[in-house]
CSV table of C-alpha atoms and ligand atoms in Angstrom, one decimal:
chain,number,residue,atom,x,y,z
D,122,UNK,CA,0.0,0.0,0.0
D,123,UNK,CA,1.2,3.5,-0.8
D,124,UNK,CA,0.2,6.5,1.4
D,125,UNK,CA,1.3,10.1,1.8
D,126,UNK,CA,3.7,10.6,4.7
D,127,UNK,CA,1.9,12.0,7.7
D,128,UNK,CA,4.2,11.6,10.7
D,129,UNK,CA,3.5,7.9,11.2
D,130,UNK,CA,6.6,6.1,12.3
D,131,UNK,CA,8.1,3.9,9.6
D,132,UNK,CA,10.7,1.3,10.0
D,133,UNK,CA,12.9,2.5,7.2
D,134,UNK,CA,13.7,5.6,5.2
D,135,UNK,CA,14.4,5.2,1.5
D,136,UNK,CA,16.4,7.9,-0.3
D,137,UNK,CA,16.8,8.2,-4.0
D,138,UNK,CA,20.1,9.4,-5.3
D,139,UNK,CA,19.6,11.0,-8.6
D,140,UNK,CA,23.2,11.0,-9.9
D,141,UNK,CA,24.5,7.8,-8.5
D,142,UNK,CA,26.0,5.5,-7.5
D,143,UNK,CA,27.0,4.2,-10.9
D,144,UNK,CA,24.5,2.3,-13.0
D,145,UNK,CA,20.8,2.5,-12.4
D,146,UNK,CA,19.2,0.8,-9.5
D,147,UNK,CA,22.1,0.3,-7.2
D,148,UNK,CA,21.0,-0.3,-3.6
D,149,UNK,CA,22.8,0.5,-0.4
D,150,UNK,CA,21.5,-0.2,3.1
D,151,UNK,CA,22.5,2.3,5.8
D,152,UNK,CA,24.8,1.3,8.6
D,153,UNK,CA,23.4,3.9,11.0
D,154,UNK,CA,19.7,4.3,11.5
D,155,UNK,CA,17.7,2.4,8.9
D,156,UNK,CA,18.2,4.0,5.6
D,157,UNK,CA,18.0,2.3,2.2
D,158,UNK,CA,19.7,4.3,-0.6
D,159,UNK,CA,18.7,3.7,-4.2
D,160,UNK,CA,21.1,5.0,-6.8
D,161,UNK,CA,19.3,5.9,-10.1
D,162,UNK,CA,22.2,6.8,-12.3
D,163,UNK,CA,22.0,9.9,-14.5
D,164,UNK,CA,18.8,11.3,-15.9
D,165,UNK,CA,16.4,8.6,-14.7
D,166,UNK,CA,13.0,8.5,-16.6
D,167,UNK,CA,9.7,7.3,-15.3
D,168,UNK,CA,10.5,3.7,-15.9
D,169,UNK,CA,13.7,3.8,-13.9
D,170,UNK,CA,11.7,5.3,-11.0
D,171,UNK,CA,9.1,2.5,-11.2
D,172,UNK,CA,11.8,-0.1,-11.1
D,173,UNK,CA,13.7,1.6,-8.3
D,174,UNK,CA,10.7,1.8,-6.1
D,175,UNK,CA,9.9,-1.8,-6.8
D,176,UNK,CA,13.4,-2.9,-6.1
D,177,UNK,CA,13.5,-0.9,-2.9
D,178,UNK,CA,10.2,-2.4,-1.7
D,179,UNK,CA,11.3,-6.0,-2.5
D,180,UNK,CA,14.6,-5.4,-0.7
D,181,UNK,CA,12.9,-4.0,2.3
D,182,UNK,CA,10.5,-6.9,2.6
D,183,UNK,CA,13.3,-9.3,2.4
D,184,UNK,CA,14.9,-7.4,5.3
D,185,UNK,CA,11.7,-7.9,7.3
D,186,UNK,CA,10.4,-4.3,7.2
D,187,UNK,CA,6.7,-3.7,7.2
D,188,UNK,CA,6.8,0.0,6.4
D,189,UNK,CA,9.1,2.7,5.1
D,190,UNK,CA,9.0,6.3,4.1
D,191,UNK,CA,10.3,7.2,0.7
D,192,UNK,CA,11.5,10.7,-0.1
D,193,UNK,CA,9.8,11.4,-3.4
D,194,UNK,CA,11.1,15.0,-3.6
D,195,UNK,CA,14.0,14.4,-5.9
D,196,UNK,CA,11.8,12.4,-8.3
D,197,UNK,CA,9.2,15.1,-8.3
D,198,UNK,CA,11.8,17.8,-8.9
D,199,UNK,CA,13.2,16.0,-11.9
D,200,UNK,CA,9.9,14.6,-13.4
D,201,UNK,CA,7.0,16.4,-11.8
D,202,UNK,CA,3.9,14.8,-10.4
D,203,UNK,CA,4.4,11.8,-12.8
D,204,UNK,CA,7.6,11.1,-10.9
D,205,UNK,CA,5.7,10.5,-7.7
D,206,UNK,CA,3.1,8.5,-9.5
D,207,UNK,CA,5.8,6.2,-11.1
D,208,UNK,CA,7.3,5.6,-7.6
D,209,UNK,CA,3.9,4.7,-6.2
D,210,UNK,CA,3.1,2.5,-9.1
D,211,UNK,CA,6.4,0.6,-9.0
D,212,UNK,CA,6.0,0.0,-5.2
D,213,UNK,CA,2.5,-1.2,-5.5
D,214,UNK,CA,3.1,-3.6,-8.3
D,215,UNK,CA,6.0,-5.1,-6.5
D,216,UNK,CA,3.7,-5.9,-3.6
D,217,UNK,CA,1.3,-7.8,-5.8
D,218,UNK,CA,0.7,-11.4,-4.8
D,219,UNK,CA,-1.1,-13.8,-7.1
D,220,UNK,CA,-4.3,-15.3,-5.8
D,221,UNK,CA,-3.9,-18.7,-4.0
D,222,UNK,CA,-6.4,-21.3,-3.1
D,223,UNK,CA,-4.9,-22.3,0.3
D,224,UNK,CA,-4.3,-20.8,3.7
D,225,UNK,CA,-1.3,-18.5,3.7
D,226,UNK,CA,0.1,-15.7,5.6
D,227,UNK,CA,-0.2,-12.2,4.3
D,228,UNK,CA,2.4,-9.7,5.4
D,229,UNK,CA,1.2,-6.2,4.6
D,230,UNK,CA,3.6,-3.5,3.7
D,231,UNK,CA,3.1,0.3,3.7
D,232,UNK,CA,5.2,2.7,1.8
D,233,UNK,CA,4.8,6.3,2.8
D,234,UNK,CA,5.6,9.0,0.2
D,235,UNK,CA,7.2,12.1,1.6
D,236,UNK,CA,7.6,15.2,-0.6
D,237,UNK,CA,4.5,14.4,-2.7
D,238,UNK,CA,2.1,16.7,-0.9
D,239,UNK,CA,-0.4,18.3,-3.2
D,240,UNK,CA,0.0,15.6,-5.8
D,241,UNK,CA,-3.1,13.6,-4.6
D,242,UNK,CA,-4.8,13.9,-8.0
D,243,UNK,CA,-1.8,12.5,-10.0
D,244,UNK,CA,-1.4,9.7,-7.4
D,245,UNK,CA,-5.1,8.8,-7.4
D,246,UNK,CA,-5.1,8.6,-11.2
D,247,UNK,CA,-2.0,6.4,-11.2
D,248,UNK,CA,-3.5,4.3,-8.5
D,249,UNK,CA,-6.5,3.5,-10.7
D,250,UNK,CA,-4.2,2.3,-13.4
D,251,UNK,CA,-2.2,0.2,-11.0
D,252,UNK,CA,-5.3,-1.5,-9.7
D,253,UNK,CA,-6.4,-2.1,-13.2
D,254,UNK,CA,-3.1,-3.9,-13.9
D,255,UNK,CA,-3.6,-6.0,-10.8
D,256,UNK,CA,-7.1,-6.8,-11.8
D,257,UNK,CA,-5.8,-8.1,-15.2
D,258,UNK,CA,-3.1,-10.1,-13.4
D,259,UNK,CA,-5.7,-11.7,-11.1
D,260,UNK,CA,-7.7,-12.8,-14.0
D,261,UNK,CA,-4.8,-14.2,-15.9
D,262,UNK,CA,-3.4,-16.0,-12.9
D,263,UNK,CA,-6.7,-17.8,-12.5
D,264,UNK,CA,-6.6,-21.4,-13.8
D,265,UNK,CA,-9.0,-22.5,-16.5
D,266,UNK,CA,-11.2,-24.6,-14.2
D,267,UNK,CA,-11.9,-21.5,-12.1
D,268,UNK,CA,-12.3,-19.1,-14.9
D,269,UNK,CA,-14.7,-20.2,-17.6
D,270,UNK,CA,-15.9,-17.6,-20.2
D,271,UNK,CA,-19.0,-17.1,-18.0
D,272,UNK,CA,-16.8,-16.5,-14.9
D,273,UNK,CA,-14.7,-14.0,-16.8
D,274,UNK,CA,-17.8,-12.2,-18.1
D,275,UNK,CA,-19.1,-12.0,-14.6
D,276,UNK,CA,-15.9,-10.7,-13.1
D,277,UNK,CA,-15.5,-8.1,-15.8
D,278,UNK,CA,-19.1,-7.0,-15.5
D,279,UNK,CA,-18.8,-6.7,-11.7
D,280,UNK,CA,-15.7,-4.6,-12.0
D,281,UNK,CA,-16.9,-2.3,-14.8
D,282,UNK,CA,-20.6,-1.8,-14.1
D,283,UNK,CA,-20.2,0.3,-11.0
D,284,UNK,CA,-17.8,2.6,-12.8
D,285,UNK,CA,-20.3,3.7,-15.4
D,286,UNK,CA,-19.2,1.4,-18.1
D,287,UNK,CA,-22.0,-0.1,-20.2
D,288,UNK,CA,-21.7,-3.8,-20.1
D,289,UNK,CA,-23.3,-6.1,-22.7
D,290,UNK,CA,-22.7,-9.8,-22.8
D,291,UNK,CA,-23.8,-11.7,-25.9
D,292,UNK,CA,-24.5,-15.4,-25.5
D,293,UNK,CA,-23.9,-18.0,-28.1
D,294,UNK,CA,-27.4,-17.7,-29.7
D,295,UNK,CA,-26.8,-14.0,-30.3
D,296,UNK,CA,-23.4,-14.4,-31.8
D,297,UNK,CA,-24.5,-17.2,-34.0
D,298,UNK,CA,-27.4,-15.1,-35.2
D,299,UNK,CA,-24.8,-12.4,-36.1
D,300,UNK,CA,-23.0,-14.9,-38.3
D,301,UNK,CA,-19.9,-15.1,-36.2
D,302,UNK,CA,-18.8,-18.4,-37.8
D,303,UNK,CA,-15.1,-18.1,-37.1
D,304,UNK,CA,-15.7,-17.4,-33.4
D,305,UNK,CA,-18.1,-20.3,-33.2
D,306,UNK,CA,-15.7,-22.7,-34.9
D,307,UNK,CA,-13.6,-22.4,-31.8
D,308,UNK,CA,-16.3,-21.7,-29.2
D,309,UNK,CA,-18.4,-24.7,-30.0
D,310,UNK,CA,-15.5,-27.1,-29.2
D,311,UNK,CA,-16.3,-26.6,-25.5
D,312,UNK,CA,-19.2,-27.4,-23.1
D,313,UNK,CA,-18.6,-24.1,-21.3
D,314,UNK,CA,-20.6,-21.6,-23.3
D,315,UNK,CA,-18.8,-18.7,-25.0
D,316,UNK,CA,-19.4,-15.1,-24.1
D,317,UNK,CA,-18.8,-12.1,-26.3
D,318,UNK,CA,-18.1,-9.4,-23.6
D,319,UNK,CA,-18.6,-5.8,-24.7
D,320,UNK,CA,-17.6,-2.9,-22.4
D,321,UNK,CA,-18.5,0.6,-23.6
D,322,UNK,CA,-16.9,3.6,-22.0
D,323,UNK,CA,-18.4,6.8,-23.3
D,324,UNK,CA,-16.4,9.6,-21.8
D,325,UNK,CA,-15.9,11.5,-25.1
D,326,UNK,CA,-17.9,13.5,-27.5
D,327,UNK,CA,-21.4,12.1,-28.2
D,328,UNK,CA,-21.4,10.3,-31.5
D,329,UNK,CA,-17.6,10.2,-31.9
D,330,UNK,CA,-16.6,6.7,-33.1
D,331,UNK,CA,-15.1,4.7,-30.3
D,332,UNK,CA,-11.6,3.2,-30.4
D,333,UNK,CA,-12.1,-0.6,-30.3
D,334,UNK,CA,-9.9,-2.5,-28.0
D,335,UNK,CA,-10.2,-6.2,-29.0
D,336,UNK,CA,-8.6,-8.7,-26.6
D,337,UNK,CA,-8.2,-12.4,-27.1
D,338,UNK,CA,-10.1,-14.2,-24.4
D,339,UNK,CA,-9.3,-17.9,-24.7
D,340,UNK,CA,-9.8,-19.2,-21.2
D,341,UNK,CA,-8.0,-22.4,-22.0
D,342,UNK,CA,-6.2,-23.4,-25.2
D,343,UNK,CA,-5.7,-27.1,-25.6
D,344,UNK,CA,-5.0,-26.7,-29.3
D,345,UNK,CA,-8.1,-28.7,-30.2
D,346,UNK,CA,-7.5,-31.6,-32.6
D,347,UNK,CA,-4.1,-30.1,-33.2
D,348,UNK,CA,-3.5,-31.0,-29.5
D,349,UNK,CA,-0.7,-29.4,-27.6
D,350,UNK,CA,2.0,-31.4,-25.9
D,351,UNK,CA,1.9,-32.0,-22.1
D,352,UNK,CA,4.3,-29.2,-21.6
D,353,UNK,CA,2.3,-26.9,-23.8
D,354,UNK,CA,-1.0,-27.8,-22.0
D,355,UNK,CA,0.5,-26.7,-18.7
D,356,UNK,CA,0.4,-23.1,-20.0
D,357,UNK,CA,-3.1,-23.4,-21.2
D,358,UNK,CA,-4.4,-20.7,-18.9
D,359,UNK,CA,-3.3,-17.2,-19.5
D,360,UNK,CA,-4.5,-17.2,-23.1
D,361,UNK,CA,-7.0,-14.6,-22.2
D,362,UNK,CA,-4.4,-12.0,-21.2
D,363,UNK,CA,-5.4,-9.8,-24.1
D,364,UNK,CA,-9.0,-9.8,-22.9
D,365,UNK,CA,-7.9,-9.0,-19.4
D,366,UNK,CA,-5.7,-6.1,-20.7
D,367,UNK,CA,-8.5,-4.4,-22.6
D,368,UNK,CA,-10.8,-4.8,-19.7
D,369,UNK,CA,-8.2,-3.3,-17.4
D,370,UNK,CA,-7.6,-0.4,-19.7
D,371,UNK,CA,-11.4,0.4,-19.8
D,372,UNK,CA,-11.6,0.2,-16.0
D,373,UNK,CA,-8.8,2.7,-15.6
D,374,UNK,CA,-10.3,5.0,-18.3
D,375,UNK,CA,-13.6,4.9,-16.4
D,376,UNK,CA,-12.2,5.4,-13.0
D,377,UNK,CA,-10.3,8.4,-14.3
D,378,UNK,CA,-13.2,9.7,-16.3
D,379,UNK,CA,-11.1,9.9,-19.4
D,380,UNK,CA,-12.7,12.1,-22.2
D,381,UNK,CA,-12.7,9.4,-24.8
D,382,UNK,CA,-15.0,6.8,-26.3
D,383,UNK,CA,-13.6,3.3,-26.1
D,384,UNK,CA,-15.2,-0.1,-26.5
D,385,UNK,CA,-13.6,-3.3,-25.3
D,386,UNK,CA,-14.6,-6.4,-27.1
D,387,UNK,CA,-13.6,-9.7,-25.6
D,388,UNK,CA,-14.4,-12.9,-27.4
D,389,UNK,CA,-14.3,-15.4,-24.4
D,390,UNK,CA,-14.1,-19.0,-25.4
D,391,UNK,CA,-12.3,-22.3,-24.7
D,392,UNK,CA,-10.4,-24.1,-27.4
D,393,UNK,CA,-11.1,-27.7,-26.4
D,394,UNK,CA,-11.2,-31.2,-27.8
D,395,UNK,CA,-14.7,-32.6,-28.2
D,396,UNK,CA,-16.7,-34.9,-30.4
D,397,UNK,CA,-17.6,-32.3,-32.9
D,398,UNK,CA,-14.7,-29.8,-32.5
D,399,UNK,CA,-13.7,-28.2,-35.7
D,400,UNK,CA,-11.0,-29.9,-37.8
D,401,UNK,CA,-7.9,-29.1,-39.8
D,402,UNK,CA,-9.2,-28.8,-43.4
D,403,UNK,CA,-12.6,-27.3,-42.4
D,404,UNK,CA,-13.7,-24.2,-44.3
D,405,UNK,CA,-15.6,-21.7,-42.2
D,406,UNK,CA,-17.4,-18.4,-42.9
D,407,UNK,CA,-16.5,-15.4,-40.8
D,408,UNK,CA,-18.9,-12.6,-39.9
D,409,UNK,CA,-17.2,-10.4,-42.5
D,410,UNK,CA,-18.2,-12.8,-45.2
D,411,UNK,CA,-14.6,-13.9,-45.8
D,412,UNK,CA,-14.1,-17.7,-45.8
D,413,UNK,CA,-11.3,-19.3,-43.9
D,414,UNK,CA,-9.6,-22.6,-44.4
D,415,UNK,CA,-8.5,-24.0,-41.1
D,416,UNK,CA,-5.0,-25.5,-41.4
D,417,UNK,CA,-4.5,-25.7,-37.7
D,418,UNK,CA,-7.0,-25.7,-34.8
D,419,UNK,CA,-4.3,-24.4,-32.5
D,420,UNK,CA,-4.3,-21.1,-34.5
D,421,UNK,CA,-7.6,-20.3,-32.8
D,422,UNK,CA,-6.9,-16.8,-31.5
D,423,UNK,CA,-6.9,-15.2,-34.9
D,424,UNK,CA,-10.3,-16.8,-35.7
D,425,UNK,CA,-12.1,-15.3,-32.7
D,426,UNK,CA,-10.3,-12.0,-33.1
D,427,UNK,CA,-11.4,-11.8,-36.8
D,428,UNK,CA,-15.0,-11.9,-35.8
D,429,UNK,CA,-14.6,-9.7,-32.8
D,430,UNK,CA,-13.1,-7.0,-35.0
D,431,UNK,CA,-15.9,-7.3,-37.5
D,432,UNK,CA,-18.4,-7.1,-34.6
D,433,UNK,CA,-16.6,-3.9,-33.3
D,434,UNK,CA,-16.8,-2.3,-36.8
D,435,UNK,CA,-20.3,-3.4,-37.8
D,436,UNK,CA,-22.1,-3.2,-34.5
D,437,UNK,CA,-20.1,-0.7,-32.4
D,438,UNK,CA,-19.1,1.7,-35.2
D,439,UNK,CA,-15.4,1.6,-34.3
D,440,UNK,CA,-13.2,4.3,-35.8
D,441,UNK,CA,-9.9,2.7,-35.0
D,442,UNK,CA,-9.0,-0.9,-34.0
D,443,UNK,CA,-6.4,-2.1,-31.6
D,444,UNK,CA,-6.2,-5.9,-31.0
D,445,UNK,CA,-4.1,-7.5,-28.3
D,446,UNK,CA,-3.5,-11.2,-27.9
D,447,UNK,CA,-1.2,-14.0,-26.6
D,448,UNK,CA,-1.2,-15.0,-30.2
D,449,UNK,CA,2.0,-16.8,-31.3
D,450,UNK,CA,4.9,-18.8,-29.9
D,451,UNK,CA,6.8,-17.3,-32.9
D,452,UNK,CA,6.5,-13.9,-31.3
D,453,UNK,CA,8.2,-15.3,-28.1
D,454,UNK,CA,10.9,-16.8,-30.2
D,455,UNK,CA,11.5,-13.5,-32.0
D,456,UNK,CA,11.3,-11.0,-29.1
D,457,UNK,CA,11.4,-12.9,-25.8
D,458,UNK,CA,9.6,-12.0,-22.6
D,459,UNK,CA,10.3,-8.3,-22.4
D,460,UNK,CA,9.1,-7.0,-25.7
D,461,UNK,CA,5.8,-7.5,-27.4
D,462,UNK,CA,5.3,-7.7,-31.2
D,463,UNK,CA,3.4,-5.0,-33.2
D,464,UNK,CA,2.0,-4.7,-36.7
D,465,UNK,CA,0.1,-1.7,-38.0
D,466,UNK,CA,-1.2,-0.1,-41.1
D,467,UNK,CA,-1.1,3.5,-39.9
D,468,UNK,CA,2.0,5.6,-39.3
D,469,UNK,CA,0.2,8.3,-37.2
D,470,UNK,CA,-1.4,5.8,-34.9
D,471,UNK,CA,1.9,4.0,-34.6
D,472,UNK,CA,3.7,7.1,-33.4
D,473,UNK,CA,0.9,8.0,-30.9
D,474,UNK,CA,1.1,4.4,-29.7
D,475,UNK,CA,4.9,4.5,-29.2
D,476,UNK,CA,4.7,7.6,-27.0
D,477,UNK,CA,2.0,5.9,-25.0
D,478,UNK,CA,4.1,2.8,-24.5
D,479,UNK,CA,7.0,5.0,-23.5
D,480,UNK,CA,5.0,6.6,-20.8
D,481,UNK,CA,3.7,3.3,-19.7
D,482,UNK,CA,7.2,1.8,-19.5
D,483,UNK,CA,6.3,-1.1,-21.9
D,484,UNK,CA,8.4,-2.3,-24.9
D,485,UNK,CA,6.9,-3.1,-28.3
D,486,UNK,CA,8.7,-3.8,-31.6
D,487,UNK,CA,7.1,-3.4,-35.0
D,488,UNK,CA,7.2,-6.2,-37.5
D,489,UNK,CA,7.1,-5.5,-41.2
D,490,UNK,CA,3.9,-6.2,-43.2
D,491,UNK,CA,5.4,-6.8,-46.6
D,492,UNK,CA,3.1,-7.9,-49.4
D,493,UNK,CA,4.8,-11.3,-49.8
D,494,UNK,CA,3.8,-12.1,-46.2
D,495,UNK,CA,0.2,-11.5,-47.1
D,496,UNK,CA,0.4,-14.1,-49.9
D,497,UNK,CA,1.4,-16.6,-47.2
D,498,UNK,CA,-2.1,-16.7,-45.7
D,499,UNK,CA,-3.9,-17.1,-49.0
D,500,UNK,CA,-5.7,-20.4,-49.6
D,501,UNK,CA,-6.6,-22.3,-52.8
D,502,UNK,CA,-10.2,-22.9,-51.6
D,503,UNK,CA,-11.0,-20.0,-49.3
D,504,UNK,CA,-10.3,-16.2,-48.9
D,505,UNK,CA,-7.7,-16.9,-46.2
D,506,UNK,CA,-6.1,-19.8,-44.3
D,507,UNK,CA,-5.2,-19.6,-40.6
D,508,UNK,CA,-1.7,-20.9,-40.8
D,509,UNK,CA,1.2,-20.7,-43.2
D,510,UNK,CA,4.2,-23.0,-43.2
D,511,UNK,CA,6.9,-20.7,-44.3
D,512,UNK,CA,8.1,-19.2,-41.0
D,513,UNK,CA,7.5,-15.7,-39.6
D,514,UNK,CA,4.4,-16.9,-37.8
D,515,UNK,CA,4.0,-13.8,-35.7
D,516,UNK,CA,3.8,-11.7,-38.8
D,517,UNK,CA,1.3,-13.9,-40.7
D,518,UNK,CA,-0.9,-14.2,-37.6
D,519,UNK,CA,-1.0,-10.4,-37.3
D,520,UNK,CA,-1.7,-9.9,-41.0
D,521,UNK,CA,-4.5,-12.4,-40.8
D,522,UNK,CA,-6.1,-10.4,-38.0
D,523,UNK,CA,-5.5,-7.1,-39.8
D,524,UNK,CA,-7.4,-8.4,-42.9
D,525,UNK,CA,-10.6,-7.9,-40.8
D,526,UNK,CA,-9.8,-4.3,-39.8
D,527,UNK,CA,-10.7,-3.3,-43.4
D,528,UNK,CA,-9.3,0.2,-44.1
D,529,UNK,CA,-9.5,1.5,-40.5
D,530,UNK,CA,-6.3,2.5,-38.7
D,531,UNK,CA,-5.3,-0.6,-36.9
D,532,UNK,CA,-2.6,-1.8,-34.5
D,533,UNK,CA,-2.0,-5.4,-33.6
D,534,UNK,CA,-0.1,-6.4,-30.4
D,535,UNK,CA,1.2,-9.9,-29.7
D,536,UNK,CA,1.8,-10.3,-26.0
D,537,UNK,CA,2.5,-14.0,-26.0
D,538,UNK,CA,5.9,-13.4,-24.4
D,539,UNK,CA,5.2,-10.4,-22.2
D,540,UNK,CA,1.9,-11.5,-20.5
D,541,UNK,CA,3.4,-14.2,-18.3
D,542,UNK,CA,6.8,-14.6,-16.7
D,543,UNK,CA,7.9,-17.6,-14.8
D,544,UNK,CA,10.6,-15.4,-13.3
D,545,UNK,CA,10.2,-11.6,-13.2
D,546,UNK,CA,12.0,-9.7,-15.9
D,547,UNK,CA,11.5,-6.3,-14.4
D,548,UNK,CA,11.6,-5.4,-10.7
D,549,UNK,CA,7.8,-4.6,-10.5
D,550,UNK,CA,6.8,-8.0,-11.8
D,551,UNK,CA,6.1,-11.1,-9.8
D,552,UNK,CA,6.1,-14.6,-11.2
D,553,UNK,CA,3.0,-15.3,-13.2
D,554,UNK,CA,0.8,-12.8,-15.0
D,555,UNK,CA,2.3,-9.3,-15.7
D,556,UNK,CA,-0.8,-7.3,-16.7
D,557,UNK,CA,0.9,-6.5,-20.0
D,558,UNK,CA,-0.8,-4.0,-22.2
D,559,UNK,CA,-3.1,-2.4,-19.6
D,560,UNK,CA,-1.1,0.8,-19.0
D,561,UNK,CA,-0.1,1.3,-22.7
D,562,UNK,CA,-3.7,0.9,-23.9
D,563,UNK,CA,-4.9,3.3,-21.2
D,564,UNK,CA,-2.3,5.9,-22.1
D,565,UNK,CA,-3.1,5.4,-25.8
D,566,UNK,CA,-6.8,6.1,-25.3
D,567,UNK,CA,-6.0,9.1,-23.2
D,568,UNK,CA,-3.9,10.5,-26.0
D,569,UNK,CA,-6.7,9.9,-28.5
D,570,UNK,CA,-9.1,11.8,-26.3
D,571,UNK,CA,-12.0,13.4,-28.1
D,572,UNK,CA,-13.4,15.7,-25.5
D,573,UNK,CA,-16.4,17.8,-26.5
C,818,LIG,N1,-2.0,-19.1,-27.4
C,818,LIG,C1,-1.1,-19.7,-28.4
C,818,LIG,C2,0.2,-18.9,-28.5
C,818,LIG,C3,1.1,-19.0,-27.3
C,818,LIG,C4,2.1,-19.9,-27.3
C,818,LIG,C5,1.0,-18.0,-26.3
C,818,LIG,C6,3.0,-19.9,-26.2
C,818,LIG,C7,1.8,-18.0,-25.2
C,818,LIG,C8,2.8,-18.9,-25.2
C,818,LIG,C9,-1.8,-19.8,-29.7
C,818,LIG,O1,-3.2,-20.0,-29.7
C,818,LIG,C10,-1.2,-20.9,-30.5
C,818,LIG,O2,-1.3,-22.0,-30.1
C,818,LIG,N2,-0.5,-20.5,-31.5
C,818,LIG,C11,0.2,-21.4,-32.4
C,818,LIG,C12,-0.1,-21.0,-33.8
C,818,LIG,C13,0.4,-22.0,-34.8
C,818,LIG,C14,-0.4,-23.3,-34.7
C,818,LIG,C15,0.2,-21.4,-36.2
C,818,LIG,C16,1.7,-21.4,-32.1
C,818,LIG,O3,2.2,-20.3,-31.9
C,818,LIG,O4,2.3,-22.4,-32.1
C,819,LIG,MN1,-3.7,-22.1,-29.8
C,820,LIG,ZN1,-4.2,-19.6,-28.0
């Protein structure tokens, strides 16, 4: 927990040293009194502050402290209110614990911020974003047997409804009636019914087309008839991290009353093996009218995203489309666990996105969308196929999804590597779900504000 400093006694004092010692994030514990000194190196940015606060909190907890006061003044002096917000965010995320289904001890920790008086607004706004990240982490950390599509819909509705977000949940009959054949090819493989979750935040100008945030919500991905290996199946949860991210972003926008219209669309399904699951070779018809030859039932994410994007365009009147998904192992192979993949058809949106990601402290790297890559997802019998065999799987998957964004400005984010870490890659992460995407999507939508 992070609070403003008000004369309570704290076990430790944390000081930030702006110019040293040496490389960023050096820690020094005091010999006299109880002082922890964090060296930030030269010209630290917001992300360095997040990591420094997280590192300090983790070190303090290891030392057995239950509270500390952190002097935010140097950070505020260098970076303004956002400096204090970054410290609070890093500290809070470092304290995150994944849900557990057993008795266990909880040791609370309080970090008091000194030198942040008068910055309550900035801190409250950052706090809303941090809690949204933790909400996304909680959902992604939940195993498949405890988070069916219906559970997910319920959790999202419960969180979003009270904030003034309009929640609509379309059951299988309605999505079938809309012609969402690509979505249903996957959804109908499971006994647990699918849910198309729609969260509308209308903080912007009336009638302004919303930005659509479309997040993959596969509650478990067995691969279907193209069954995963035992090792692959272990990671079967977490394939709804894109859905969790778009929901988190909308929660933060709503809490902070952002002047923008945004609609999150989350196709929530399971990809299972059952008697009449879809098969490799099947030809299916998507909501857009495009037909798709299924080459691999494990390439299910792009199928449900395709129809969710068409839904966002046709039914929600989206003006721009961002999709986010744990889409491909190929993206993990290319960029690892610290950097997500990106494809886009719009330079302006790309640059706005990059500055949002920078503020959020997240890393994305753009893949090329050359025409020859598009040819790789052509099919002799249908408009598209869902898998090509010539490598660059992260690109062909993204281009497949982009084919459904029509001519709208579109960005595709592949968070297969960044959504989950077995060991933390940054100080403010803990093992398991990271909440990838929430902060960047929030920052992006803020930037695209369309206030009256
Ligand atoms: N959800 C997986 C991708 C994934 C893999 C995410 C590892 C996180 C970690 C996706 O549905 C999938 O199975 N993709 C296949 C696509 C292939 C069959 C074209 C993959 O990447 O192997
Ligand atoms: Mn799959
Ligand atoms: Zn998947």
